[in-house]
Short mmCIF file of C-alpha atoms in Angstrom, two decimals:
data_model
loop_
_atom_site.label_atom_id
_atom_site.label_comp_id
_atom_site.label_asym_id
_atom_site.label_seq_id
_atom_site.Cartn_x
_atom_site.Cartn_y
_atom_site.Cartn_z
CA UNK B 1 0.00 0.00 0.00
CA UNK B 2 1.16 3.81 -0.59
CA UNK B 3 2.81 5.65 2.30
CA UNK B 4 3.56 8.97 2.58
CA UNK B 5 7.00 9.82 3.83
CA UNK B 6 8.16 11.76 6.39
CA UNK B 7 11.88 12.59 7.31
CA UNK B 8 13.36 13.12 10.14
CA UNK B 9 11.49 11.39 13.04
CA UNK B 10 12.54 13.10 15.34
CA UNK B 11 14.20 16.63 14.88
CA UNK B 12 15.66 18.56 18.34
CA UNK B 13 16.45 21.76 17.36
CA UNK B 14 17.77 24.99 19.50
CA UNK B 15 15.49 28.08 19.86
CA UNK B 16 15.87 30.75 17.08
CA UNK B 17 16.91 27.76 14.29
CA UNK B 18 15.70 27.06 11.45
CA UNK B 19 14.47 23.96 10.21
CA UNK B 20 12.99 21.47 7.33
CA UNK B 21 10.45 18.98 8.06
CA UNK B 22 10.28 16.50 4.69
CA UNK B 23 7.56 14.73 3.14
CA UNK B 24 7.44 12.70 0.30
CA UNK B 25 3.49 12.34 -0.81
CA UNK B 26 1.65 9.74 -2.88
CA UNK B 27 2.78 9.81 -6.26
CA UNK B 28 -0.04 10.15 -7.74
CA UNK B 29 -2.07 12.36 -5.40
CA UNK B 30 -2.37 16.33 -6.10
CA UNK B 31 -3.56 17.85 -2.63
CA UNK B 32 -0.50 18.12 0.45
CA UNK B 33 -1.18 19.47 3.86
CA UNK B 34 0.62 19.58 7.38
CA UNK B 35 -0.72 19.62 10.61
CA UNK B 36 0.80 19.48 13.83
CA UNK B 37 -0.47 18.18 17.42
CA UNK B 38 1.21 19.81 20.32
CA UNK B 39 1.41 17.41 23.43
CA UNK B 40 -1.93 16.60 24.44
CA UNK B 41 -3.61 18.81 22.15
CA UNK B 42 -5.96 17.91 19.16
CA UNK B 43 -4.43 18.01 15.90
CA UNK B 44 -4.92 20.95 14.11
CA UNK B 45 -4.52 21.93 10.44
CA UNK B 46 -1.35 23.97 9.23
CA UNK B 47 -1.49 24.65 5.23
CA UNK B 48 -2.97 22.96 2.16
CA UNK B 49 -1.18 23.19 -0.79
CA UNK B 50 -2.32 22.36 -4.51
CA UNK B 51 -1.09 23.27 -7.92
CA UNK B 52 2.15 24.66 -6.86
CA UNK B 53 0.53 26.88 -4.44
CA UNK B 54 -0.88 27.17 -1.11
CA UNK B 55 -4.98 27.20 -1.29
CA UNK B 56 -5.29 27.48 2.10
CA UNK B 57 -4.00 28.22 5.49
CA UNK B 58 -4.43 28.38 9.28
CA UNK B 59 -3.98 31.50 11.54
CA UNK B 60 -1.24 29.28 13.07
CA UNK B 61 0.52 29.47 9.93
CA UNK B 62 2.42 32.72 9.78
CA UNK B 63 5.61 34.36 8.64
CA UNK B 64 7.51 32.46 10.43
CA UNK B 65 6.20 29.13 8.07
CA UNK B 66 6.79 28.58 4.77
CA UNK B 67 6.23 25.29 2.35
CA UNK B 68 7.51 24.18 -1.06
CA UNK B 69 7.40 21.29 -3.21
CA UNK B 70 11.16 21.80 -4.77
CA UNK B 71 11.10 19.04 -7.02
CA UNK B 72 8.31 16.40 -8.24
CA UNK B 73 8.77 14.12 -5.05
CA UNK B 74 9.75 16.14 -1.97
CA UNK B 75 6.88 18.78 0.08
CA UNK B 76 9.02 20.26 2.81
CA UNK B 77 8.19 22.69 5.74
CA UNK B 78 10.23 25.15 6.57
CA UNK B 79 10.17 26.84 10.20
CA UNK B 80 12.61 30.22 9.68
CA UNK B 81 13.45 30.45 13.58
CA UNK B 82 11.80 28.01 15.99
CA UNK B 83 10.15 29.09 18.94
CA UNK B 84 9.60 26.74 21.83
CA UNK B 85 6.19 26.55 21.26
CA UNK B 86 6.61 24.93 18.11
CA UNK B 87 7.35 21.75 19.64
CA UNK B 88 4.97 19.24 18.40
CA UNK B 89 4.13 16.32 15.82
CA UNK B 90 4.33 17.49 12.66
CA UNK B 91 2.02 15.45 9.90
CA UNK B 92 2.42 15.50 6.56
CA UNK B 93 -0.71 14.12 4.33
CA UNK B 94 -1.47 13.87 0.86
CA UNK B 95 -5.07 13.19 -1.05
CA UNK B 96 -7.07 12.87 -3.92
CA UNK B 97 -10.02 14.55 -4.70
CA UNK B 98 -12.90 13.13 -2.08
CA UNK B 99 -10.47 10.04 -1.28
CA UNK B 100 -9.98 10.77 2.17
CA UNK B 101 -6.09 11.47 3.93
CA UNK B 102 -3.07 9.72 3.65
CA UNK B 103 -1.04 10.80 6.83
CA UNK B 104 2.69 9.67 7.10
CA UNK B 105 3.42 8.84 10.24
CA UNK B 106 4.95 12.34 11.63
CA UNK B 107 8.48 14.14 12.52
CA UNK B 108 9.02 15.26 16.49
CA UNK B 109 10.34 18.21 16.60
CA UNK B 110 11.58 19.61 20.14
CA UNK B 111 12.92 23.10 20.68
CA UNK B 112 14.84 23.82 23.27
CA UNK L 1 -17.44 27.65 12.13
CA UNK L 2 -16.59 24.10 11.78
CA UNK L 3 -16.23 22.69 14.83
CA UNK L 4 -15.49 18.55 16.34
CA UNK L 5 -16.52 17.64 19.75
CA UNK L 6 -15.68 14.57 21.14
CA UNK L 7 -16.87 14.89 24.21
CA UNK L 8 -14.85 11.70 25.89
CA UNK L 9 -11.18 11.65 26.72
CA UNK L 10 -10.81 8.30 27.93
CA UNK L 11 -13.26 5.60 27.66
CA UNK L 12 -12.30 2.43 28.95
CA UNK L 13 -14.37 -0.88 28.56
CA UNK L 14 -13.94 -5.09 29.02
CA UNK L 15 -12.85 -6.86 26.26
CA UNK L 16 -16.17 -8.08 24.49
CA UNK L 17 -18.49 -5.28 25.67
CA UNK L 18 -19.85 -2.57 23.05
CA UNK L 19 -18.03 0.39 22.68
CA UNK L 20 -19.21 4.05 21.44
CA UNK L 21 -17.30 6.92 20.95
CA UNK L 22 -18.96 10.05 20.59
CA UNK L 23 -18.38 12.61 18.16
CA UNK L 24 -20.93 15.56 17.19
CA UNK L 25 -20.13 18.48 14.65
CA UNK L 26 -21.35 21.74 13.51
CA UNK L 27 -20.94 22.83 9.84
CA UNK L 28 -23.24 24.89 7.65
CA UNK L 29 -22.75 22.92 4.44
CA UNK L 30 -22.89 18.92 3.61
CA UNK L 31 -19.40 17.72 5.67
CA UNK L 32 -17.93 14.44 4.69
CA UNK L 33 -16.83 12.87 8.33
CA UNK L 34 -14.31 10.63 8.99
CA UNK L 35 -12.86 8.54 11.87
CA UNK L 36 -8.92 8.45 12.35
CA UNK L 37 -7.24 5.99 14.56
CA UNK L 38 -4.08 6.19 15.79
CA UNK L 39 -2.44 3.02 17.64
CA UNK L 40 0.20 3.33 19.60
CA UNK L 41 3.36 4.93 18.34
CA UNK L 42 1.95 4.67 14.84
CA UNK L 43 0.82 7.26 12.02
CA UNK L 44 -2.92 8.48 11.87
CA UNK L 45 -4.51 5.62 9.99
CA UNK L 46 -8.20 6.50 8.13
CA UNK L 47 -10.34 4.01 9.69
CA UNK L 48 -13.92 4.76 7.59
CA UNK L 49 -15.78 7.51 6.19
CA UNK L 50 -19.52 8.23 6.19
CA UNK L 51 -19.87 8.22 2.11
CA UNK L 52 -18.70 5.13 2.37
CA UNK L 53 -20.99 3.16 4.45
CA UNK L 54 -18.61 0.47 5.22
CA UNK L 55 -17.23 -1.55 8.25
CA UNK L 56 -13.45 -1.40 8.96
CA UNK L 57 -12.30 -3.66 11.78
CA UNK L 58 -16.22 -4.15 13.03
CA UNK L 59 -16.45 -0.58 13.97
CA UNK L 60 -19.61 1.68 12.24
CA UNK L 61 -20.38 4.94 12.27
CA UNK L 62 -24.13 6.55 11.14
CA UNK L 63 -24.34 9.99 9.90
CA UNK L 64 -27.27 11.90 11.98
CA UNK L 65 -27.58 15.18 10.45
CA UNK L 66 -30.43 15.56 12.92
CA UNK L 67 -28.64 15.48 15.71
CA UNK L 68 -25.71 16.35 14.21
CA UNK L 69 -23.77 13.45 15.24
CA UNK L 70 -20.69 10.42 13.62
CA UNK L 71 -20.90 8.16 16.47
CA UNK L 72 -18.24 5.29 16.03
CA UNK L 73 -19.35 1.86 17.23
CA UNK L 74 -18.27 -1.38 17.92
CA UNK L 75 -20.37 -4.25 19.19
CA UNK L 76 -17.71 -6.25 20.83
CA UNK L 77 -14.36 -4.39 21.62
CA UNK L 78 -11.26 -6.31 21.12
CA UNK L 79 -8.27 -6.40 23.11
CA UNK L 80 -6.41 -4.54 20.02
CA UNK L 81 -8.88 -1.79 19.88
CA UNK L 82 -7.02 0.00 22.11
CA UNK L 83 -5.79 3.73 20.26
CA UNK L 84 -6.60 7.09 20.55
CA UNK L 85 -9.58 8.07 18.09
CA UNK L 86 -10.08 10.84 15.98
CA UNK L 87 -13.63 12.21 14.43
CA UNK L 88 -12.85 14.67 11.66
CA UNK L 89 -15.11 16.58 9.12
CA UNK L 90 -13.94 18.13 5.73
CA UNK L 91 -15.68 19.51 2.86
CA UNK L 92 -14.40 18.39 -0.29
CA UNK L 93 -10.57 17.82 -0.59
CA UNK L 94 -10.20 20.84 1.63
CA UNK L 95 -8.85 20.94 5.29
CA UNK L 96 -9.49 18.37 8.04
CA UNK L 97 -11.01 19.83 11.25
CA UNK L 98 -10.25 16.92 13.91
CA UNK L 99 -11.91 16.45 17.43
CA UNK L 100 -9.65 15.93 20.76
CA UNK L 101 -9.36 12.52 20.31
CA UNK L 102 -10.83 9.62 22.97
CA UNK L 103 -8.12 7.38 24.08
CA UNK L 104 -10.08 4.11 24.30
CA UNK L 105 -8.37 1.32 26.31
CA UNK L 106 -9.76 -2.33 26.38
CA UNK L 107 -9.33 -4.26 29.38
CA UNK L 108 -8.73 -7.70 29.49
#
């Protein structure tokens, strides 16, 4: 069966850092979101992105966020300079049309 | 504003009882809903959708627009049943609105 990718597993990263969160979506699907779930929070939507572009996004998702899809493969999310309350699970999931999510099965980052 | 309540934490039942997890909505439109499961240390895994109508792993859920509710059900709870559970309601291929999640454990 498909998976959608996700690397690292794990990221610790120091306050005021930047960093990537990967994804590598179905192949064939056209749709690519992130959401995160803080510790013991619900998980809550980030960004969707379709045709090269971002269609939609959450109030969580500010300057400080950016995505991209660099090549055909890789969706990537880019923190500019982590705050400790960005520690969370970060999922990446792709979809088609009505199809219902893929999620991959998430990167932890940790700021400290 | 779409909104996911699941109004249970934890729910924690005996191995072969039925189980129901709760999960109401509000949404203006026609949402699709969906229930997410997430086993331990694992990804979020789509367990069924409403527009489907189908039965994944014995577990059901019924669309009540009346009462505005996606209540997931399972006549006898198995031993592996135990995961957190998400409700979730999108429209279309847009964004995913997810509830707090129930952590149901079976007991032995």
């Amino acid at each position: 069966e498909p998976e959608v990718t996700q690397t690292p597993s794990h990221q610790v990263t120091q306050m005021g850092q930047e960093v990537i969160l990967r994804c590598v979506p179905i192949s064939n699907h056209l749709y690519f979101y992130w959401y995160r779930q803080i510790l013991g929070q619900k998980v809550e939507f980030l960004v969707s992105f379709y045709n090269n572009e971002i269609s939609e996004k959450s109030e969580i998702f500010d300057d400080q966020f950016s995505v991209e899809r660099p090549d055909g493969s890789n969706f990537t999310l880019k923190i500019r300079s982590t705050k400790l309350e960005d520690s969370a699970m970060y999922f990446c999931a792709s979809s088609e049309t009505r199809a219902g999510y893929t999620f991959g099965s998430g990167t932890r980052l940790t700021v400290v | 504003a779409q909104r996911v309540t699941q109004p249970e934490k934890l729910l924690s039942v005996f191995k072969g009882a039925p189980v129901e997890l709760k999960c109401n909505y509000s949404y203006s439109g026609s949402p699709e809903l969906f229930w997410y499961v997430q086993y331990s240390r694992q990804r979020l895994q789509l367990l069924l959708r409403h527009i489907s109508r189908e039965s994944i792993k014995g577990f059901t859920a019924d669309l009540n627009k009346g009462e505005t509710s996606f209540h997931l059900k399972k006549p006898f709870a198995q031993e592996e049943d135990s995961a957190m559970y998400y409700c979730a309601l999108s429209q279309g291929a847009q964004k995913l609105v997810f509830g707090q999640g129930t952590r149901l454990t079976i007991n032995p």
